[in-house]
mmCIF file of C-alpha atoms in Angstrom:
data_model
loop_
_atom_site.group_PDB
_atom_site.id
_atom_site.type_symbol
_atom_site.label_atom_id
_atom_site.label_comp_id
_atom_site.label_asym_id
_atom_site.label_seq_id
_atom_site.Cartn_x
_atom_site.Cartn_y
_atom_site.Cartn_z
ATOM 1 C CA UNK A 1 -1.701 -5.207 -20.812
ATOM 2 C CA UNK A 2 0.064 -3.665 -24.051
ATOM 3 C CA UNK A 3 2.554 -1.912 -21.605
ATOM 4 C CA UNK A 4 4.158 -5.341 -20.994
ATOM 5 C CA UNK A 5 4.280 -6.535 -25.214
ATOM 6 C CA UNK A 6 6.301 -2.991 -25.803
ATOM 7 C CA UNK A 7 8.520 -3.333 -23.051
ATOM 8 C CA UNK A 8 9.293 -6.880 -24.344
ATOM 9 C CA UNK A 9 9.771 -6.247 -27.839
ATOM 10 C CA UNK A 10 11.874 -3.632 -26.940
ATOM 11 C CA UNK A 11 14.143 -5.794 -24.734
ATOM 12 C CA UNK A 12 14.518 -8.220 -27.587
ATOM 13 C CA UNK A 13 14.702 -5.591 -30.500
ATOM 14 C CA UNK A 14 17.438 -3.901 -28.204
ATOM 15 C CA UNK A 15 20.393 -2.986 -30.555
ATOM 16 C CA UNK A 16 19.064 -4.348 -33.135
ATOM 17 C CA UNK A 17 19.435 -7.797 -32.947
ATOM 18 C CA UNK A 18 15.851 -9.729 -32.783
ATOM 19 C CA UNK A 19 16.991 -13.030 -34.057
ATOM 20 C CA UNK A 20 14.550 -15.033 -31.818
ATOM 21 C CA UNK A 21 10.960 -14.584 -30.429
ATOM 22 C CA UNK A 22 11.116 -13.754 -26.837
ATOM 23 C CA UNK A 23 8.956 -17.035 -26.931
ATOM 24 C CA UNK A 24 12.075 -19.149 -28.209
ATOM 25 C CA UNK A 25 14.534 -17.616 -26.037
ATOM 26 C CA UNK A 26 12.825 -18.284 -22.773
ATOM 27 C CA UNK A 27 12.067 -21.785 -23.948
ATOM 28 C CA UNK A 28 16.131 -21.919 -24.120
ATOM 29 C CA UNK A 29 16.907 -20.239 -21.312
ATOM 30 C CA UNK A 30 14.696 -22.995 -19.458
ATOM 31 C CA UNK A 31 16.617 -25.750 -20.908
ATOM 32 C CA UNK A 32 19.832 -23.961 -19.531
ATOM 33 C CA UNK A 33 18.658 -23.964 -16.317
ATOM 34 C CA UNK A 34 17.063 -26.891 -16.259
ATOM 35 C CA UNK A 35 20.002 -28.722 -16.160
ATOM 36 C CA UNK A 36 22.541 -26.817 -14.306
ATOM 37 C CA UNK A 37 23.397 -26.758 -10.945
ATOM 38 C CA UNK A 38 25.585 -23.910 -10.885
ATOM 39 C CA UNK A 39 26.457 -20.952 -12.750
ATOM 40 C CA UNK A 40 29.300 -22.775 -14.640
ATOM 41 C CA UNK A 41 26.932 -25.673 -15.660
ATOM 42 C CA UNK A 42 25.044 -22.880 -17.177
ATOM 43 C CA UNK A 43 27.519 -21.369 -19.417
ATOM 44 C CA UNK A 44 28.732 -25.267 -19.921
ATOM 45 C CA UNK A 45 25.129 -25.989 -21.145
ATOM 46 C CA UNK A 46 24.742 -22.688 -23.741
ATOM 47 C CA UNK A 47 28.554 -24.224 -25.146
ATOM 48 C CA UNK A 48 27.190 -27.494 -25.541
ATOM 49 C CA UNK A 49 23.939 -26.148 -27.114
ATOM 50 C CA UNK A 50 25.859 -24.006 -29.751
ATOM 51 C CA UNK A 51 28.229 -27.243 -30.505
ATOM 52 C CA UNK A 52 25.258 -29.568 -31.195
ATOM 53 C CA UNK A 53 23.712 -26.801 -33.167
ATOM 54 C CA UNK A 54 20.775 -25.858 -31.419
ATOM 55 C CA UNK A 55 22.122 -22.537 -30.855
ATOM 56 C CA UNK A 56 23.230 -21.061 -33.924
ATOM 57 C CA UNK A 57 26.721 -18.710 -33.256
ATOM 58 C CA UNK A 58 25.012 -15.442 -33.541
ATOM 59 C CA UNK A 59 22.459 -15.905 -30.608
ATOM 60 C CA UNK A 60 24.865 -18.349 -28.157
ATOM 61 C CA UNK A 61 26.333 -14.687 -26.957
ATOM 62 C CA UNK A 62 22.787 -12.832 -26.937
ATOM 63 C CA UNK A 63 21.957 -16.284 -24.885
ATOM 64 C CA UNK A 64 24.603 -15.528 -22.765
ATOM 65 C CA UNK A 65 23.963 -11.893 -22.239
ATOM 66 C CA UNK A 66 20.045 -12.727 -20.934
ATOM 67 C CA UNK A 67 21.717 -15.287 -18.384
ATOM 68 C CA UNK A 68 24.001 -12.816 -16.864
ATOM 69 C CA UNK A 69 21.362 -10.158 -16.643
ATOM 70 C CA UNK A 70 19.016 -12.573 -14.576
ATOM 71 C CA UNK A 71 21.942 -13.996 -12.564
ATOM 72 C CA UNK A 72 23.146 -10.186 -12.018
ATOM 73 C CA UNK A 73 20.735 -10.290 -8.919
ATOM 74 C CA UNK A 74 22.063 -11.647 -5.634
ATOM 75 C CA UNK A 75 19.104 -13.694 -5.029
ATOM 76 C CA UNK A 76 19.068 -15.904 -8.328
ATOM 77 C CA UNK A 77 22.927 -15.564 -7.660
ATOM 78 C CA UNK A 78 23.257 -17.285 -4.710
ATOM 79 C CA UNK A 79 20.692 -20.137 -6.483
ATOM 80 C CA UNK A 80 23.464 -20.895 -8.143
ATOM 81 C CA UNK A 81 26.397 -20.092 -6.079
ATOM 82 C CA UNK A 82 27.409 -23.816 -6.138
ATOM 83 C CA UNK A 83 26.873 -23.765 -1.757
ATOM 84 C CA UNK A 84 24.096 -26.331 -1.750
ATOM 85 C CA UNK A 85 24.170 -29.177 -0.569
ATOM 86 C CA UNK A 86 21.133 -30.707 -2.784
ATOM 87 C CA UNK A 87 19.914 -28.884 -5.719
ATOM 88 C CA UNK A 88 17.020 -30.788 -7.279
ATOM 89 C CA UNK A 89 15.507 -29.867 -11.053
ATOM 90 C CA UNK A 90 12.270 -30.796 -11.747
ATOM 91 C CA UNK A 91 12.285 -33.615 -9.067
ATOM 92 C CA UNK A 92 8.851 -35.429 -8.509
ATOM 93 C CA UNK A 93 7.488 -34.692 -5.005
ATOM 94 C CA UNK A 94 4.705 -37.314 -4.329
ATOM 95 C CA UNK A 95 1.988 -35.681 -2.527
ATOM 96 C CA UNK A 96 1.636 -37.889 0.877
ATOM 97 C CA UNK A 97 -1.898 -39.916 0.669
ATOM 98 C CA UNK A 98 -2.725 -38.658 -2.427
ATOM 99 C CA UNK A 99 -0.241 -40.607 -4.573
ATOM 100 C CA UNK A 100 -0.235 -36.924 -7.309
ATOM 101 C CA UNK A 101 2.669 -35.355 -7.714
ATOM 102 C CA UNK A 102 4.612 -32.146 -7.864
ATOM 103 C CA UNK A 103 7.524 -30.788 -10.393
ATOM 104 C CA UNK A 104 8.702 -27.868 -8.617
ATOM 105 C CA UNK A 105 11.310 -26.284 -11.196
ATOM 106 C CA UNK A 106 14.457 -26.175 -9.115
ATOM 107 C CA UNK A 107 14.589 -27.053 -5.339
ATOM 108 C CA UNK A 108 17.801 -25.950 -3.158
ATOM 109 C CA UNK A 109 18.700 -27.615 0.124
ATOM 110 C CA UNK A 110 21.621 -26.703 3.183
ATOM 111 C CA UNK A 111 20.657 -28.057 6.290
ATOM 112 C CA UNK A 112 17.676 -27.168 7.591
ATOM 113 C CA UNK A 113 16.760 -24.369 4.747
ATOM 114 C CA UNK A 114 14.702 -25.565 1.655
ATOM 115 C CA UNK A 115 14.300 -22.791 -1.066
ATOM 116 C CA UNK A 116 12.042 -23.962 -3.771
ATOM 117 C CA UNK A 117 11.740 -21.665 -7.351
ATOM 118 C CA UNK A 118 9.617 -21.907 -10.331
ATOM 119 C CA UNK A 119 10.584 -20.231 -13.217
ATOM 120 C CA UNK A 120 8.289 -18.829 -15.724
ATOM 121 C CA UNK A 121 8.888 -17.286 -18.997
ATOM 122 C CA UNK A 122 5.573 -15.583 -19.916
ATOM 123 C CA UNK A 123 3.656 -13.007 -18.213
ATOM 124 C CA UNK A 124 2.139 -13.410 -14.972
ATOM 125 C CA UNK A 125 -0.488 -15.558 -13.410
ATOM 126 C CA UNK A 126 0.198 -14.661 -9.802
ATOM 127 C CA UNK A 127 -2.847 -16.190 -7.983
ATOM 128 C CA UNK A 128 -2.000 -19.934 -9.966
ATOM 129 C CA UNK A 129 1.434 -19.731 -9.732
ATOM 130 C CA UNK A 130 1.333 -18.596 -6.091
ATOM 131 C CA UNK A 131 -0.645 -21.626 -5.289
ATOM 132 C CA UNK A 132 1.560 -24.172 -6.638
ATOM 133 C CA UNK A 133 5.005 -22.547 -4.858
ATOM 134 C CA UNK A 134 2.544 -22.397 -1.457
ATOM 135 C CA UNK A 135 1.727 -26.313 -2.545
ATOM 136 C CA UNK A 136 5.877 -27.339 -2.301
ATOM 137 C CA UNK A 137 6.442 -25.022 0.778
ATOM 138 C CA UNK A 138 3.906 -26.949 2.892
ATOM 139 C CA UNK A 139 5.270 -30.190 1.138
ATOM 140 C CA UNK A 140 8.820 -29.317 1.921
ATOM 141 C CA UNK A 141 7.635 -28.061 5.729
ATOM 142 C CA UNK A 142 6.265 -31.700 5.964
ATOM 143 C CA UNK A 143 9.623 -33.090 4.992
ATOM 144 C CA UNK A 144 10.932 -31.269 7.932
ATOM 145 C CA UNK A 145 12.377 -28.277 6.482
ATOM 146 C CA UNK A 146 12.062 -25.403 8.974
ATOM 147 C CA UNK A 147 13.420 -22.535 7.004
ATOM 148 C CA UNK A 148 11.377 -22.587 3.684
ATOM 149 C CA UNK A 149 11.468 -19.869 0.626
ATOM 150 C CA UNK A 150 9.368 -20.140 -2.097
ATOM 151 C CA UNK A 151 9.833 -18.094 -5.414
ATOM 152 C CA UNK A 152 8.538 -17.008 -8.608
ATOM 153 C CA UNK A 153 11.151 -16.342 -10.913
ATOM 154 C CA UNK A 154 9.410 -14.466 -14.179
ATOM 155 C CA UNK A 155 13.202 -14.556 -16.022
ATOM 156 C CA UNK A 156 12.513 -12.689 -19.325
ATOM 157 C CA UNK A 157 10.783 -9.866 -17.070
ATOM 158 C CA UNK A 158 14.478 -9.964 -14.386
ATOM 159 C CA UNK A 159 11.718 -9.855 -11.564
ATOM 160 C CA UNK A 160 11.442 -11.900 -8.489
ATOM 161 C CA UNK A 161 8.386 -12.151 -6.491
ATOM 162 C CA UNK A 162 9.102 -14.347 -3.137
ATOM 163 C CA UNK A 163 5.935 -16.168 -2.252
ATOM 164 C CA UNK A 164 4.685 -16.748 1.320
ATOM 165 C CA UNK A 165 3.298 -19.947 1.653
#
């Protein structure tokens, strides 16, 4: 409801410096993570981004800021600790005997533990968005993985919801 637009206009409008639309800064904090791996890729990424001029010098460190605030929780930190051994982005998973497929946002694999994350940038659609996470757990539980997390990852929001599938 209006609750949420206040509280994110004032997280943008925050000391004064609203260069971007909420809109346009999750759209680049998805390519950021898109791409990276690990925390380090991340930061490697925004650099890159401001060189080629996509990010313009005043909002590469505002960029920055919004990273480490939702990397500042242990869960999203350990997503990109670095300690996989797999980390997929966006990786097709064809559905068996259906031949459709699946783009989970990031998927994270160590042994026997699978932890599959979507990230969304808008407000919430729980019920959807809980059904496609539920989708790749049962997908990656078919693949053999016998410790499975799923996760919705609303970023601009910092919040977390871990989905049982």
């Amino acid at each position: 409801g209006s609750e949420m637009c206040i509280r994110d206009r004032r997280y943008y409008e925050e000391e004064g410096r609203a260069e971007l639309t909420p809109r346009d800064f999750g759209i680049l904090m998805h390519r950021v993570f898109e791409n990276a791996a690990t925390t380090d890729e991340i930061y490697t990424a925004i650099e890159a981004m401001t060189q080629d001029g996509v990010l313009d010098e005043k909002e590469a460190p505002r960029l920055r800021e919004l990273v480490e605030k939702a990397l500042a929780d242990p869960v999203t930190a350990e997503w990109f600790g670095g300690r996989w051994q797999v980390v997929r982005n966006e990786n097709e998973i064809i559905l068996p005997g259906s031949g459709t497929t699946r783009r989970p946002d990031r998927v994270m694999i160590r042994g026997t533990r699978a932890v599959v994350v979507d990230y969304k940038f808008g407000s919430r659609d729980p019920g959807r968005y809980r059904r496609q996470v539920g989708e790749y757990l049962g997908l990656l539980r078919q693949m053999g993985y016998t410790q499975c997390e799923g996760y919705l990852w609303y970023v601009k929001l910092g919040e977390i919801e871990k989905v049982e599938g």
